[in-house]
Amino acid sequence: MNIENLTLLTDFYELTMANGYFEHGLKDEIAYFDMFFRKVPDDGGFAIMAGLKQLIDYIEQLEFSEEDIAFLRSKNIFSEAFLTYLKEFQFECDVWGIPEGTPIFPHEPIITVRGPVIQAQFIETMVLLSINHQSLIATKANRIVRAAEGRAVMEFGSRRAQGYDGAIYGARAAYIAGCCGTACTISERMDGIPALGTMAHSWVQLFDSEYEAFAAYAKTYPDACVLLVDTYNVLKSGIPNAIKVFHDVLLPMGFRPKGIRIDSGDIAYLSKRARKMLDDAGFSDCTITASNSLDEYIIRDTLQQGAKIDSFGVGERLITSKSEPVFGGVYKLAAVEKNGKIIPKIKISENTEKITNPGFKQVYRLFSKESGEAIADVITLFGEVIDDTKPYEIFDPEHTWKRKTLTNFKAEKITTQLFSGGKRVYDSPNVHEIKKHCAFEIDRLWDEVKRFEFPHKYYVDLSPELWEIKNNLLKKYSDE
Amino acid sequence: MNIENLTLLTDFYELTMANGYFEHGLKDEIAYFDMFFRKVPDDGGFAIMAGLKQLIDYIEQLEFSEEDIAFLRSKNIFSEAFLTYLKEFQFECDVWGIPEGTPIFPHEPIITVRGPVIQAQFIETMVLLSINHQSLIATKANRIVRAAEGRAVMEFGSRRAQGYDGAIYGARAAYIAGCCGTACTISERMDGIPALGTMAHSWVQLFDSEYEAFAAYAKTYPDACVLLVDTYNVLKSGIPNAIKVFHDVLLPMGFRPKGIRIDSGDIAYLSKRARKMLDDAGFSDCTITASNSLDEYIIRDTLQQGAKIDSFGVGERLITSKSEPVFGGVYKLAAVEKNGKIIPKIKISENTEKITNPGFKQVYRLFSKESGEAIADVITLFGEVIDDTKPYEIFDPEHTWKRKTLTNFKAEKITTQLFSGGKRVYDSPNVHEIKKHCAFEIDRLWDEVKRFEFPHKYYVDLSPELWEIKNNLLKKYSDE
């Protein structure tokens, strides 16, 4: 359970390749790798970057313990010189990335690693694992939060998560993406994410009656009294008993009720009836929470049907991104250096969407000065500057006759350096800051990009320089 | 990253309820909770129990650190007496479970916890999280292993797992369920699960030619030479270069090739062509591995089409159980004790399949002495003995006229005690033993239960005594 050292949480081929590079004198060959993804989960219009802090922590702590070395030696395939190299391992790469909470789009580099190939290759598994997992959950959670249209969404999925830090870092990603809190207690102790929760059905069952169970809870938590009303029958028993306890116990103690929670049945119908019963009893300030197998579609539909729900508790469909549980980020070689010169590399595929963008790159986001909204992302070569004081022409990299000249726009470089020569040069913001950044950046996207189904396809273009490099490489390979 | 203490990986309501029980003098009330599930993922015929070792480790190490207590105090809702109780926490419950690797079926108790309600309730989240995750992955992995019909299946999904121990414990569950190894290196260091892997496309790209890349690899790993042949073109370049390197480099060194790997394209077609090319070149001992977005259906179909594949590397669709990424285990109150007497509790629902089985229970599995195959499971009251020297009548608990009298059968109790009075009384077998147990127990199931689609529904019946208790409670509630 106590996994303190995750250095060997890496695909074994990273080690066979590393040893191979070492043996063939290639260990200091400088290589550039990009992480990018090809498709937004759930066919959404954008994803959300997350998991960077944990990746940075991993890289900063990266070292091979005596135990790791002894284990690798026991495999009898690694040279002693290579094992000594690992023992003395010092991370020397430069790393760039897009900050957590930022909307991200297919094909743009969200992480770029430059350095000795043996090192830049080695961290592949953890780059992908960290970013794929949390970006997946953040992207899904934000869909659910958007469906709730300003109502609170609480992450309730720990028990159905895929492993312990599926729960912990899933709760983190959900909070970043807009959830107001989580049921996962350790997330508050670790990161200050509000931990929320009141009672299970077993609380109600353990007392001789629902009334007694509610009364006992109200006495213990008079200022945070939320009652679960569906153990027996919501409308015939749960709500009437809750109202009785509000009158008998809470008001005499000088407190108002906080809310009720409905965890089964038709929540659209039940919430409307419950609202009326509470209002009629003088408790229009008592909120209604719903929490039964919810996702963005069910929340949207129940709200369209006039459900009177103030907040949602969302479990398994959020914490596993049930409808699409994989974020398919990949990590591909983009360039190597020969005699100090960058040689772009491309991976060709018969499947054209699997062709990579070659070279050492960065990403700009262009905003309309008029509306403030994002117009397009442009992937450029590293160091290219998009001068937003002059008109700038963007074009579709596949259908190059589709062109548009931008004026009155602002160009923001969204790629940030994280490590320089192996040293961290970036301070991870705390989760509250990331959450704020996320909300702010999503606000700057067109509504059309935020549709759940068939969203507008946001432009991710290439600078003319980058496009030319790519096109020349494609020509070269097709000529062969 | 270094999560050493997972005590607070618990839903916050476990703590509000615990404090409530404590405040109302109910902390030593004895309660019985069952974990069970209602549906096999992917509509399969059975699931596989996994995750017990990690749950046992968690329970054994369960304690509240100074930091945990300080955090809980800062919430300002827990009494000092309760916090003192937590500080001095000693686990006192009895716990039973079905051993890892055993096939399990809907509605039977796979974990039972008996003890002070405050404790038995508290561990809910970790019981569910541990067993839900690993049982999900073991169940999926076994489907994929069955589809491969004796060919090796390797778990290759770390980079797409949902979090770090989604990868680590997912690899463990996959191995238990029949995978021969994993790409996840740390799994071998921790548990001795064979870590496997050779090269990525980037290895091939980094050299000036595919031939040079293959030759370099063969020189470094002459006795374990598996070459990835799809970086450029499998049939025109990859296989010819591999064959050339086998001749030029391997044979002169005195070694035979181990294999080639194909990671894209139509693997049915490509593997047949590759097989012929290798055979014609005199390398019929060179194996072919395939590894591109595989699952049980694709493996079954390619084998039906005569694919010449010796082993499969399976990634995201296994490690996330992509087609159904949630194992819906629940944890429900089954009984309480009053004056030393067990009072069964039932949870009623309009949805009849959500009605629980009340009381303190255990599970028997009945096998035909003739064929050795499992006939049915019977849930009985704890302590009931099924005497397999006499005929025994089983009956469908819903359609009670469906009856069958068994003779010449063997009854095995599959519920095992794990903790007694808070002390562990069970030694977790190692993963290799569990893997063997799993294969043995699955062998004892009818083939009809193992179909991927529309499997035969295995019987899970109730003993007459248990059925009567349940039926009386149902009558009592419907009379109210």
Short mmCIF file of N, CA, C and O in Angstrom, two decimals, chain B residues 189-233:
data_model
loop_
_atom_site.label_atom_id
_atom_site.label_comp_id
_atom_site.label_asym_id
_atom_site.label_seq_id
_atom_site.Cartn_x
_atom_site.Cartn_y
_atom_site.Cartn_z
N ARG B 189 9.02 -5.86 -9.38
CA ARG B 189 9.78 -5.61 -8.14
C ARG B 189 8.92 -5.85 -6.91
O ARG B 189 9.36 -6.39 -5.91
N MET B 190 7.63 -5.45 -6.98
CA MET B 190 6.74 -5.57 -5.82
C MET B 190 6.22 -6.99 -5.61
O MET B 190 6.16 -7.47 -4.49
N ASP B 191 5.77 -7.61 -6.70
CA ASP B 191 5.02 -8.86 -6.57
C ASP B 191 5.59 -10.03 -7.35
O ASP B 191 5.04 -11.12 -7.30
N GLY B 192 6.65 -9.78 -8.11
CA GLY B 192 7.20 -10.86 -8.91
C GLY B 192 6.39 -11.19 -10.17
O GLY B 192 6.52 -12.27 -10.73
N ILE B 193 5.57 -10.25 -10.59
CA ILE B 193 4.84 -10.44 -11.85
C ILE B 193 5.80 -10.13 -13.00
O ILE B 193 6.35 -9.03 -13.06
N PRO B 194 6.00 -11.07 -13.94
CA PRO B 194 7.02 -10.84 -14.97
C PRO B 194 6.79 -9.53 -15.73
O PRO B 194 5.71 -9.29 -16.26
N ALA B 195 7.83 -8.69 -15.78
CA ALA B 195 7.76 -7.43 -16.53
C ALA B 195 8.35 -7.67 -17.92
O ALA B 195 9.44 -8.24 -18.04
N LEU B 196 7.63 -7.24 -18.94
CA LEU B 196 7.97 -7.57 -20.32
C LEU B 196 8.05 -6.32 -21.18
O LEU B 196 7.34 -5.35 -20.93
N GLY B 197 8.85 -6.37 -22.23
CA GLY B 197 8.88 -5.25 -23.16
C GLY B 197 10.19 -5.21 -23.91
O GLY B 197 11.19 -5.75 -23.45
N THR B 198 10.17 -4.59 -25.08
CA THR B 198 11.38 -4.56 -25.90
C THR B 198 11.69 -3.16 -26.41
O THR B 198 12.58 -2.50 -25.91
N MET B 199 10.90 -2.66 -27.37
CA MET B 199 11.22 -1.36 -27.97
C MET B 199 9.95 -0.63 -28.41
O MET B 199 8.93 -1.25 -28.67
N ALA B 200 10.05 0.69 -28.50
CA ALA B 200 8.97 1.53 -29.03
C ALA B 200 9.36 1.98 -30.45
O ALA B 200 10.50 1.78 -30.88
N HIS B 201 8.43 2.61 -31.13
CA HIS B 201 8.74 3.15 -32.46
C HIS B 201 9.89 4.15 -32.40
O HIS B 201 10.67 4.29 -33.34
N SER B 202 9.98 4.86 -31.30
CA SER B 202 11.02 5.90 -31.20
C SER B 202 12.42 5.29 -31.31
O SER B 202 13.34 5.93 -31.79
N TRP B 203 12.59 4.05 -30.81
CA TRP B 203 13.89 3.38 -30.98
C TRP B 203 14.24 3.27 -32.45
O TRP B 203 15.34 3.59 -32.89
N VAL B 204 13.27 2.84 -33.22
CA VAL B 204 13.51 2.66 -34.66
C VAL B 204 13.75 4.01 -35.33
O VAL B 204 14.63 4.15 -36.19
N GLN B 205 12.99 5.01 -34.92
CA GLN B 205 13.12 6.35 -35.53
C GLN B 205 14.45 7.01 -35.23
O GLN B 205 14.93 7.85 -35.98
N LEU B 206 15.01 6.68 -34.07
CA LEU B 206 16.20 7.40 -33.63
C LEU B 206 17.44 7.02 -34.44
O LEU B 206 18.39 7.80 -34.55
N PHE B 207 17.43 5.83 -35.00
CA PHE B 207 18.56 5.41 -35.82
C PHE B 207 18.35 5.90 -37.26
O PHE B 207 17.23 6.27 -37.64
N ASP B 208 19.43 5.87 -38.05
CA ASP B 208 19.33 6.40 -39.40
C ASP B 208 18.48 5.51 -40.30
O ASP B 208 17.94 5.97 -41.30
N SER B 209 18.40 4.23 -39.95
CA SER B 209 17.55 3.34 -40.74
C SER B 209 16.96 2.27 -39.82
O SER B 209 17.47 2.01 -38.72
N GLU B 210 15.90 1.65 -40.32
CA GLU B 210 15.27 0.56 -39.56
C GLU B 210 16.24 -0.60 -39.37
O GLU B 210 16.31 -1.20 -38.31
N TYR B 211 17.00 -0.88 -40.44
CA TYR B 211 17.96 -1.98 -40.36
C TYR B 211 18.97 -1.74 -39.23
O TYR B 211 19.25 -2.62 -38.42
N GLU B 212 19.50 -0.51 -39.19
CA GLU B 212 20.47 -0.21 -38.13
C GLU B 212 19.87 -0.31 -36.74
O GLU B 212 20.50 -0.78 -35.79
N ALA B 213 18.60 0.15 -36.63
CA ALA B 213 17.93 0.07 -35.33
C ALA B 213 17.78 -1.39 -34.90
O ALA B 213 18.05 -1.74 -33.74
N PHE B 214 17.35 -2.24 -35.83
CA PHE B 214 17.18 -3.66 -35.51
C PHE B 214 18.52 -4.32 -35.17
O PHE B 214 18.62 -5.10 -34.22
N ALA B 215 19.55 -3.99 -35.96
CA ALA B 215 20.87 -4.59 -35.74
C ALA B 215 21.40 -4.21 -34.36
O ALA B 215 21.95 -5.04 -33.63
N ALA B 216 21.20 -2.95 -34.00
CA ALA B 216 21.68 -2.49 -32.69
C ALA B 216 20.96 -3.24 -31.57
O ALA B 216 21.58 -3.68 -30.58
N TYR B 217 19.66 -3.41 -31.74
CA TYR B 217 18.91 -4.11 -30.70
C TYR B 217 19.36 -5.56 -30.60
O TYR B 217 19.55 -6.11 -29.49
N ALA B 218 19.53 -6.20 -31.75
CA ALA B 218 19.94 -7.61 -31.75
C ALA B 218 21.30 -7.79 -31.09
O ALA B 218 21.52 -8.77 -30.37
N LYS B 219 22.19 -6.85 -31.30
CA LYS B 219 23.51 -6.96 -30.67
C LYS B 219 23.42 -6.87 -29.15
O LYS B 219 24.14 -7.54 -28.43
N THR B 220 22.52 -5.99 -28.67
CA THR B 220 22.41 -5.80 -27.23
C THR B 220 21.64 -6.94 -26.56
O THR B 220 21.95 -7.34 -25.45
N TYR B 221 20.61 -7.43 -27.23
CA TYR B 221 19.76 -8.47 -26.63
C TYR B 221 19.66 -9.69 -27.56
O TYR B 221 18.57 -10.03 -28.02
N PRO B 222 20.80 -10.32 -27.83
CA PRO B 222 20.76 -11.43 -28.80
C PRO B 222 19.86 -12.60 -28.34
O PRO B 222 19.28 -13.28 -29.17
N ASP B 223 19.74 -12.79 -27.05
CA ASP B 223 18.96 -13.94 -26.59
C ASP B 223 17.51 -13.57 -26.30
O ASP B 223 16.73 -14.40 -25.83
N ALA B 224 17.13 -12.31 -26.55
CA ALA B 224 15.74 -11.91 -26.29
C ALA B 224 15.34 -10.92 -27.38
O ALA B 224 14.81 -9.85 -27.12
N CYS B 225 15.60 -11.30 -28.61
CA CYS B 225 15.46 -10.35 -29.71
C CYS B 225 14.04 -10.36 -30.29
O CYS B 225 13.69 -11.24 -31.08
N VAL B 226 13.24 -9.39 -29.87
CA VAL B 226 11.89 -9.19 -30.42
C VAL B 226 11.89 -7.82 -31.10
O VAL B 226 12.20 -6.82 -30.46
N LEU B 227 11.57 -7.78 -32.38
CA LEU B 227 11.68 -6.53 -33.14
C LEU B 227 10.30 -5.99 -33.52
O LEU B 227 9.43 -6.73 -33.98
N LEU B 228 10.13 -4.69 -33.34
CA LEU B 228 8.88 -4.01 -33.67
C LEU B 228 8.93 -3.63 -35.15
O LEU B 228 9.75 -2.80 -35.55
N VAL B 229 8.05 -4.21 -35.95
CA VAL B 229 8.25 -4.15 -37.41
C VAL B 229 7.31 -3.19 -38.15
O VAL B 229 7.29 -3.19 -39.38
N ASP B 230 6.55 -2.35 -37.42
CA ASP B 230 5.55 -1.53 -38.13
C ASP B 230 5.83 -0.04 -38.11
O ASP B 230 4.92 0.76 -38.31
N THR B 231 7.07 0.37 -37.87
CA THR B 231 7.34 1.81 -37.83
C THR B 231 7.15 2.42 -39.22
O THR B 231 6.61 3.52 -39.35
N TYR B 232 7.61 1.72 -40.26
CA TYR B 232 7.47 2.25 -41.61
C TYR B 232 6.44 1.45 -42.40
O TYR B 232 5.33 1.92 -42.64
N ASN B 233 6.76 0.20 -42.74
CA ASN B 233 5.82 -0.63 -43.49
C ASN B 233 6.12 -2.08 -43.15
O ASN B 233 7.23 -2.57 -43.40
#
